[in-house]
Coordinates of C-alpha atoms in Angstrom, one line a residue:
X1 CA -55.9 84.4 50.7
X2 CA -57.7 82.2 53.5
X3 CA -61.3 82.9 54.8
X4 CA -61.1 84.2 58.5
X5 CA -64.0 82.4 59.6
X6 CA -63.2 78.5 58.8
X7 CA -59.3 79.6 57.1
X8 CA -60.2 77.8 54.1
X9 CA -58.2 79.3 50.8
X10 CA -59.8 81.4 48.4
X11 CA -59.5 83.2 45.3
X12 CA -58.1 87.1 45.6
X13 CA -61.6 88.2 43.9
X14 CA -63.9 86.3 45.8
X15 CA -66.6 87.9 47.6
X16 CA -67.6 84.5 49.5
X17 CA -66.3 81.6 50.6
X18 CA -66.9 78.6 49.3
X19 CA -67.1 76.8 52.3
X20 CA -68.4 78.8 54.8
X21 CA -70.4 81.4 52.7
X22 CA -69.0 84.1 54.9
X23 CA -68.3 87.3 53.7
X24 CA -64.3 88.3 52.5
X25 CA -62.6 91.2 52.8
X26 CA -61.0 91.3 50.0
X27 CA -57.1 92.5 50.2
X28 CA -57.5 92.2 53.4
X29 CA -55.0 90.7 56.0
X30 CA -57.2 88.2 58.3
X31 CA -58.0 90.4 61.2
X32 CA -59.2 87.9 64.1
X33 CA -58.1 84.5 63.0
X34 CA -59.5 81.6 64.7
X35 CA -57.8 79.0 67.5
X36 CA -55.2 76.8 65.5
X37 CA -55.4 79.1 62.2
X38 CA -52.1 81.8 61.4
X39 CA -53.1 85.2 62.4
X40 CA -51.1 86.1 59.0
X41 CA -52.1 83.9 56.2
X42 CA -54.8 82.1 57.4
X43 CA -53.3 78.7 57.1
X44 CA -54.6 75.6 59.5
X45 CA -52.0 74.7 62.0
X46 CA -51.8 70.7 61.8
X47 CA -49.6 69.8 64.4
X48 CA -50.1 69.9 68.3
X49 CA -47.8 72.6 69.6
X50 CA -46.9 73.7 66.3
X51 CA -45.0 77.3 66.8
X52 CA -44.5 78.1 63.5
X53 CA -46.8 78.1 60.3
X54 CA -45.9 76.1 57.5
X55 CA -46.9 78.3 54.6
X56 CA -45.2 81.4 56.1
X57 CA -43.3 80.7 58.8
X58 CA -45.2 82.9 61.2
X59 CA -44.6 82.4 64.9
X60 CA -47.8 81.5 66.0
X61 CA -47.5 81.8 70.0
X62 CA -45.8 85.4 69.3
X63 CA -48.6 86.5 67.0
X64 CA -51.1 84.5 69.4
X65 CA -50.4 86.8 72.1
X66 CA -50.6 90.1 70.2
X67 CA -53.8 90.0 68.4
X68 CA -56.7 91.4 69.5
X69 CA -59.1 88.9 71.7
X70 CA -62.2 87.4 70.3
X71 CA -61.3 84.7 68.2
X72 CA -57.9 83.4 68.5
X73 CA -57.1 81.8 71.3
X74 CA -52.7 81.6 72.1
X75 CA -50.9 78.0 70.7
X76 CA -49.1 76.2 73.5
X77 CA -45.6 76.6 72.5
X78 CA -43.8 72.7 71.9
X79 CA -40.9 71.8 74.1
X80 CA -37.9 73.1 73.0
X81 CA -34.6 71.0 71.6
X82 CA -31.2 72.8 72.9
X83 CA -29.4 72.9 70.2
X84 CA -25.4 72.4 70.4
X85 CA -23.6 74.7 68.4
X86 CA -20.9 72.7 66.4
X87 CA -17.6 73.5 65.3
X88 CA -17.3 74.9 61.6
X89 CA -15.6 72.2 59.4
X90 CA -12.5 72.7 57.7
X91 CA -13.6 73.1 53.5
X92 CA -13.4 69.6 51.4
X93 CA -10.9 69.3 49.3
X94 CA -11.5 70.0 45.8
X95 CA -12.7 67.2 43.7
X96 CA -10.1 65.3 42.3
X97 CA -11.4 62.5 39.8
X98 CA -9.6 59.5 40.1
X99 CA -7.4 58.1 37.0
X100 CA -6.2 60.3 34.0
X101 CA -8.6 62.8 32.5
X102 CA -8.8 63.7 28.8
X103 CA -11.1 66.0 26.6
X104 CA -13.8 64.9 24.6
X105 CA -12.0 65.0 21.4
X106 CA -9.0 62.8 23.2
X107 CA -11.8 60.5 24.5
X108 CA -13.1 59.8 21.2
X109 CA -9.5 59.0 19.5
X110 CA -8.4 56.4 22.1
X111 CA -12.2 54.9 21.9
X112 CA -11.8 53.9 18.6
X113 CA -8.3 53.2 18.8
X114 CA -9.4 50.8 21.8
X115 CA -11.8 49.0 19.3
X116 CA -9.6 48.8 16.3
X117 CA -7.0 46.7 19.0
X118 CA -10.2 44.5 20.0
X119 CA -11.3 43.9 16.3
X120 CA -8.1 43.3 15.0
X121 CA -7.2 41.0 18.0
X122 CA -10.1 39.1 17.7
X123 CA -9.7 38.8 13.8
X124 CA -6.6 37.5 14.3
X125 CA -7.3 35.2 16.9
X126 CA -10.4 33.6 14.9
X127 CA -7.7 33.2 11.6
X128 CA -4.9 31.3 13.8
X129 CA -7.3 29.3 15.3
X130 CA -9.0 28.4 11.5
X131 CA -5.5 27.9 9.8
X132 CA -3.6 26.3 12.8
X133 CA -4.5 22.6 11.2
X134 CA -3.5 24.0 7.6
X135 CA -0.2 26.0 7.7
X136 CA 1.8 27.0 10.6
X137 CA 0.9 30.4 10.0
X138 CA -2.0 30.1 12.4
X139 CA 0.4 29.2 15.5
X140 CA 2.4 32.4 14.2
X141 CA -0.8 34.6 14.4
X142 CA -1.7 32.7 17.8
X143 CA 1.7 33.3 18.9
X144 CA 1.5 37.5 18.0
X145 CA -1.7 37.3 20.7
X146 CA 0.5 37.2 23.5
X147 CA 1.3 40.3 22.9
X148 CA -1.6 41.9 21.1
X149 CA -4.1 41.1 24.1
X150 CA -2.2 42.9 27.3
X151 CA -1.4 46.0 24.6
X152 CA -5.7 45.7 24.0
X153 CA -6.6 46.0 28.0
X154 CA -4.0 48.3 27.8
X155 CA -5.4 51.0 25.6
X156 CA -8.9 50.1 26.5
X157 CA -7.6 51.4 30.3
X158 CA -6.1 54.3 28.2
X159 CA -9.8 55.1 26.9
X160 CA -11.4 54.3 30.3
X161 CA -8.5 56.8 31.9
X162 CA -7.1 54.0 34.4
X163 CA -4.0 54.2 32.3
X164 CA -1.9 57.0 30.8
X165 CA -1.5 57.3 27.2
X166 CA 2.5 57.6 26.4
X167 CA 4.3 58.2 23.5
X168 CA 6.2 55.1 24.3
X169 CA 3.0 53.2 24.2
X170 CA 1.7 54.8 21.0
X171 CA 4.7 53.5 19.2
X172 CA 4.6 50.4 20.4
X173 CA 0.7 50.0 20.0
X174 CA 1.7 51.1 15.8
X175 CA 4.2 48.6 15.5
X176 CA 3.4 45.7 17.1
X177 CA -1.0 46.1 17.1
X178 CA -2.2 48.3 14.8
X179 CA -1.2 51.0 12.4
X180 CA -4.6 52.7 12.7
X181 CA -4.6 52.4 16.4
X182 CA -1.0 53.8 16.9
X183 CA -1.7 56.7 14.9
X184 CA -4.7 58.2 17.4
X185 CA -3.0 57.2 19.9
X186 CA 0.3 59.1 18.7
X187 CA -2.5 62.1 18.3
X188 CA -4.3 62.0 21.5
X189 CA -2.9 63.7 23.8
X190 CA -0.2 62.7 26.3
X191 CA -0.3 61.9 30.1
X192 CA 3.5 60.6 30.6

């Protein structure tokens, strides 16, 4: 509720404004709202020209005109903008997200299948490089990398759904990389 005298807001069960001391109706809609107030709500009007109330969308120069003289005097209406109708766009496209999408459970499986391959790679890799002065097992285990690495990036892009997760690949990932990592692959579930 707003006090019809200086539109300042009140409570619904005041008798009095606070700021004014004037007298409230109480219930009451604001009967002869003041120049640059809403004749509904009471509200100020903070903009030159302003047509329209911001707390309850009001016209004011419509209203202006209609109520009762005394003490509300009519709001200059602003210039008007013509607006230019524009042609309805055609619907977007459904969204498509890009790369090869799994469920949460399939997410999980090729996660830590992903890590097992980076682990086990890495393990690998740090043993070569240790035994490569002793025995010529290291350069064996070095050698296996050359493989091991691209099928790594490869099922990390599987996880990270650049890459689909095949059979053939599964297979592949449990004979050459890792048992443990060819298994949940072999599980997850299949884009190609």
């Amino acid at each position: 509720m707003y006090c019809s005298k200086c539109g300042a807001q009140y409570a619904q069960d005041a008798e009095f404004c606070t700021v004014c001391g004037a007298k409230l109706a109480l219930s009451a809609p604001i009967s002869q709202p003041l120049a640059g107030y809403c004749p509904q709500c009471g509200s100020k009007a903070t903009i030159d020209g302003q047509v329209f109330c911001l707390h309850c969308g009001t016209r004011l120069s419509a209203l202006a005109a209609a109520a009762p003289q005394g003490g509300m005097q009519p709001v200059q209406p602003a210039q008007y903008v013509q607006y230019v109708p524009v042609a309805p766009q055609a619907a977007a496209p459904p969204f498509q997200p890009r790369g090869y999408v799994h469920s949460e459970k399939d997410s999980i499986l090729r996660l830590i299948a992903a890590i097992t391959n980076i682990v086990l790679v890495s393990i690998a890799g740090l043993i070569g490089l240790s035994m490569l002065a002793v025995s010529p097992l290291g350069f064996i285990l070095l050698v296996s990398l050359a493989w091991r690495v691209p099928m790594t990036v490869y099922s990390w892009g599987i996880y990270s759904g650049r890459n689909p997760n095949t059979t053939t690949f599964a297979v592949l990932d449990l004979l050459f990389c890792s048992i443990t990592s060819g298994i949940l692959l072999c599980v997850s579930g299949k884009e190609g």
